[in-house]
């Protein structure tokens, strides 16, 4: 849970946890234990690299809501805006230009939200 909070933010995790019910509790437990407790804590890759890979996976899979969340996480994990832009450009070649076009739109909104959240604190 500590890694999940560091990467996604306390506010995001608190919102997700507030939505947990009997139907979703097992899924939330699964992603907390395996994604955040096993994969994101492995020593083989830095969080910056994991973020870059995750952005690409979200673009390739067409997971726009998750992409927005992970754009913000990428900033928290040390990627610069220019590095995020380069990941999106790279994805245009390997995932498709339409996918990258959508990703740029989603990322632009996510970056603006991130700035607003940072300025609110």
PDB file of C-alpha atoms in Angstrom:
ATOM      1  CA  UNK A   1       0.000   0.000   0.000  1.00  0.00           C
ATOM      2  CA  UNK A   2       2.910   2.341   0.703  1.00  0.00           C
ATOM      3  CA  UNK A   3       4.209   2.052  -2.873  1.00  0.00           C
ATOM      4  CA  UNK A   4       0.720   2.466  -4.312  1.00  0.00           C
ATOM      5  CA  UNK A   5       0.326   5.676  -2.298  1.00  0.00           C
ATOM      6  CA  UNK A   6       3.760   6.965  -3.324  1.00  0.00           C
ATOM      7  CA  UNK A   7       3.125   6.345  -7.009  1.00  0.00           C
ATOM      8  CA  UNK A   8      -0.558   7.244  -7.329  1.00  0.00           C
ATOM      9  CA  UNK A   9      -0.916   9.725  -4.426  1.00  0.00           C
ATOM     10  CA  UNK A  10      -2.747   9.464  -1.148  1.00  0.00           C
ATOM     11  CA  UNK A  11      -5.761  11.277  -2.595  1.00  0.00           C
ATOM     12  CA  UNK A  12      -6.133   8.782  -5.453  1.00  0.00           C
ATOM     13  CA  UNK A  13      -5.778   5.754  -3.195  1.00  0.00           C
ATOM     14  CA  UNK A  14      -8.195   7.217  -0.656  1.00  0.00           C
ATOM     15  CA  UNK A  15     -10.778   7.776  -3.427  1.00  0.00           C
ATOM     16  CA  UNK A  16     -10.278   4.210  -4.711  1.00  0.00           C
ATOM     17  CA  UNK A  17     -10.557   2.740  -1.219  1.00  0.00           C
ATOM     18  CA  UNK A  18     -13.732   4.709  -0.529  1.00  0.00           C
ATOM     19  CA  UNK A  19     -15.365   2.943  -3.488  1.00  0.00           C
ATOM     20  CA  UNK A  20     -14.463  -0.572  -2.312  1.00  0.00           C
ATOM     21  CA  UNK A  21     -17.460  -2.744  -1.595  1.00  0.00           C
ATOM     22  CA  UNK A  22     -18.110  -6.456  -1.216  1.00  0.00           C
ATOM     23  CA  UNK A  23     -18.054  -6.913  -4.987  1.00  0.00           C
ATOM     24  CA  UNK A  24     -14.741  -5.073  -5.635  1.00  0.00           C
ATOM     25  CA  UNK A  25     -12.820  -5.830  -2.424  1.00  0.00           C
ATOM     26  CA  UNK A  26     -11.124  -8.966  -3.755  1.00  0.00           C
ATOM     27  CA  UNK A  27      -9.971  -7.137  -6.903  1.00  0.00           C
ATOM     28  CA  UNK A  28      -8.576  -4.227  -4.890  1.00  0.00           C
ATOM     29  CA  UNK A  29      -6.751  -6.696  -2.675  1.00  0.00           C
ATOM     30  CA  UNK A  30      -5.341  -8.467  -5.749  1.00  0.00           C
ATOM     31  CA  UNK A  31      -3.953  -5.317  -7.370  1.00  0.00           C
ATOM     32  CA  UNK A  32      -2.594  -3.999  -4.086  1.00  0.00           C
ATOM     33  CA  UNK A  33      -0.754  -7.237  -3.327  1.00  0.00           C
ATOM     34  CA  UNK A  34       0.433  -8.186  -6.807  1.00  0.00           C
ATOM     35  CA  UNK A  35       0.789  -4.972  -8.807  1.00  0.00           C
ATOM     36  CA  UNK A  36       1.973  -2.739  -5.980  1.00  0.00           C
ATOM     37  CA  UNK A  37       3.368  -5.297  -3.527  1.00  0.00           C
ATOM     38  CA  UNK A  38       5.145  -7.573  -5.994  1.00  0.00           C
ATOM     39  CA  UNK A  39       5.777  -5.915  -9.366  1.00  0.00           C
ATOM     40  CA  UNK A  40       6.316  -2.246  -8.489  1.00  0.00           C
ATOM     41  CA  UNK A  41       8.652  -3.210  -5.608  1.00  0.00           C
ATOM     42  CA  UNK A  42      10.920  -5.550  -7.575  1.00  0.00           C
ATOM     43  CA  UNK A  43      14.561  -4.410  -7.691  1.00  0.00           C
ATOM     44  CA  UNK A  44      15.077  -5.084 -11.426  1.00  0.00           C
ATOM     45  CA  UNK A  45      13.790  -1.737 -12.742  1.00  0.00           C
ATOM     46  CA  UNK A  46      13.638   1.778 -11.362  1.00  0.00           C
ATOM     47  CA  UNK A  47      10.211   3.333 -10.932  1.00  0.00           C
ATOM     48  CA  UNK A  48      10.972   5.744 -13.778  1.00  0.00           C
ATOM     49  CA  UNK A  49      11.379   2.827 -16.174  1.00  0.00           C
ATOM     50  CA  UNK A  50       8.312   1.070 -14.802  1.00  0.00           C
ATOM     51  CA  UNK A  51       6.327   4.257 -15.415  1.00  0.00           C
ATOM     52  CA  UNK A  52       7.543   4.536 -19.021  1.00  0.00           C
ATOM     53  CA  UNK A  53       6.613   0.907 -19.668  1.00  0.00           C
ATOM     54  CA  UNK A  54       3.236   1.358 -18.007  1.00  0.00           C
ATOM     55  CA  UNK A  55       2.436   4.438 -20.108  1.00  0.00           C
ATOM     56  CA  UNK A  56       3.170   2.456 -23.251  1.00  0.00           C
ATOM     57  CA  UNK A  57       1.024  -0.454 -22.078  1.00  0.00           C
ATOM     58  CA  UNK A  58      -1.888   1.869 -21.308  1.00  0.00           C
ATOM     59  CA  UNK A  59      -1.612   3.434 -24.770  1.00  0.00           C
ATOM     60  CA  UNK A  60      -1.370   0.067 -26.511  1.00  0.00           C
ATOM     61  CA  UNK A  61      -4.363  -1.259 -24.615  1.00  0.00           C
ATOM     62  CA  UNK A  62      -6.474   1.851 -25.108  1.00  0.00           C
ATOM     63  CA  UNK A  63      -6.883   2.327 -21.358  1.00  0.00           C
ATOM     64  CA  UNK A  64      -7.433   6.082 -21.291  1.00  0.00           C
ATOM     65  CA  UNK A  65      -8.493   6.490 -17.653  1.00  0.00           C
ATOM     66  CA  UNK A  66      -5.551   4.427 -16.469  1.00  0.00           C
ATOM     67  CA  UNK A  67      -3.245   6.383 -18.807  1.00  0.00           C
ATOM     68  CA  UNK A  68      -4.279   9.669 -17.187  1.00  0.00           C
ATOM     69  CA  UNK A  69      -3.605   8.234 -13.741  1.00  0.00           C
ATOM     70  CA  UNK A  70      -0.193   6.928 -14.811  1.00  0.00           C
ATOM     71  CA  UNK A  71       0.844  10.193 -16.497  1.00  0.00           C
ATOM     72  CA  UNK A  72       0.542  11.808 -13.073  1.00  0.00           C
ATOM     73  CA  UNK A  73       2.317   8.836 -11.499  1.00  0.00           C
ATOM     74  CA  UNK A  74       5.142   9.143 -14.033  1.00  0.00           C
ATOM     75  CA  UNK A  75       5.787  12.706 -12.857  1.00  0.00           C
ATOM     76  CA  UNK A  76       5.847  11.492  -9.243  1.00  0.00           C
ATOM     77  CA  UNK A  77       8.275   8.765 -10.289  1.00  0.00           C
ATOM     78  CA  UNK A  78      10.692  11.272 -11.801  1.00  0.00           C
ATOM     79  CA  UNK A  79       9.861  11.327 -15.504  1.00  0.00           C
ATOM     80  CA  UNK A  80       9.948  14.787 -17.000  1.00  0.00           C
ATOM     81  CA  UNK A  81       7.235  16.146 -19.244  1.00  0.00           C
ATOM     82  CA  UNK A  82       9.656  15.866 -22.154  1.00  0.00           C
ATOM     83  CA  UNK A  83      10.274  12.194 -21.346  1.00  0.00           C
ATOM     84  CA  UNK A  84       6.534  11.549 -21.180  1.00  0.00           C
ATOM     85  CA  UNK A  85       6.181  13.275 -24.552  1.00  0.00           C
ATOM     86  CA  UNK A  86       8.906  11.027 -25.985  1.00  0.00           C
ATOM     87  CA  UNK A  87       7.109   7.914 -24.703  1.00  0.00           C
ATOM     88  CA  UNK A  88       3.948   9.113 -26.451  1.00  0.00           C
ATOM     89  CA  UNK A  89       5.848   9.822 -29.672  1.00  0.00           C
ATOM     90  CA  UNK A  90       7.483   6.382 -29.530  1.00  0.00           C
ATOM     91  CA  UNK A  91       4.055   4.843 -29.086  1.00  0.00           C
ATOM     92  CA  UNK A  92       2.866   6.497 -32.306  1.00  0.00           C
ATOM     93  CA  UNK A  93       5.185   4.197 -34.236  1.00  0.00           C
ATOM     94  CA  UNK A  94       4.656   0.983 -32.288  1.00  0.00           C
ATOM     95  CA  UNK A  95       1.059   1.332 -31.059  1.00  0.00           C
ATOM     96  CA  UNK A  96      -0.490   3.511 -33.809  1.00  0.00           C
ATOM     97  CA  UNK A  97      -0.823   7.178 -34.637  1.00  0.00           C
ATOM     98  CA  UNK A  98      -4.499   7.235 -33.555  1.00  0.00           C
ATOM     99  CA  UNK A  99      -3.550   5.717 -30.194  1.00  0.00           C
ATOM    100  CA  UNK A 100      -0.824   8.317 -29.701  1.00  0.00           C
ATOM    101  CA  UNK A 101      -3.200  11.096 -30.753  1.00  0.00           C
ATOM    102  CA  UNK A 102      -5.623  10.027 -28.038  1.00  0.00           C
ATOM    103  CA  UNK A 103      -2.739   9.633 -25.588  1.00  0.00           C
ATOM    104  CA  UNK A 104      -1.569  13.209 -26.189  1.00  0.00           C
ATOM    105  CA  UNK A 105      -5.085  14.481 -25.485  1.00  0.00           C
ATOM    106  CA  UNK A 106      -5.409  12.402 -22.314  1.00  0.00           C
ATOM    107  CA  UNK A 107      -1.886  13.308 -21.154  1.00  0.00           C
ATOM    108  CA  UNK A 108      -2.427  17.039 -21.727  1.00  0.00           C
ATOM    109  CA  UNK A 109      -5.520  16.969 -19.522  1.00  0.00           C
ATOM    110  CA  UNK A 110      -3.756  14.850 -16.896  1.00  0.00           C
ATOM    111  CA  UNK A 111      -0.783  17.232 -16.785  1.00  0.00           C
ATOM    112  CA  UNK A 112      -3.127  20.202 -16.307  1.00  0.00           C
ATOM    113  CA  UNK A 113      -4.936  18.332 -13.504  1.00  0.00           C
ATOM    114  CA  UNK A 114      -1.596  17.472 -11.901  1.00  0.00           C
ATOM    115  CA  UNK A 115      -0.587  21.147 -11.974  1.00  0.00           C
ATOM    116  CA  UNK A 116      -3.915  22.189 -10.458  1.00  0.00           C
ATOM    117  CA  UNK A 117      -3.594  19.564  -7.712  1.00  0.00           C
ATOM    118  CA  UNK A 118      -0.034  20.671  -6.934  1.00  0.00           C
ATOM    119  CA  UNK A 119      -1.027  24.345  -6.810  1.00  0.00           C
ATOM    120  CA  UNK A 120      -3.986  23.573  -4.531  1.00  0.00           C
ATOM    121  CA  UNK A 121      -1.651  22.254  -1.824  1.00  0.00           C
TER     122      UNK A 121
END
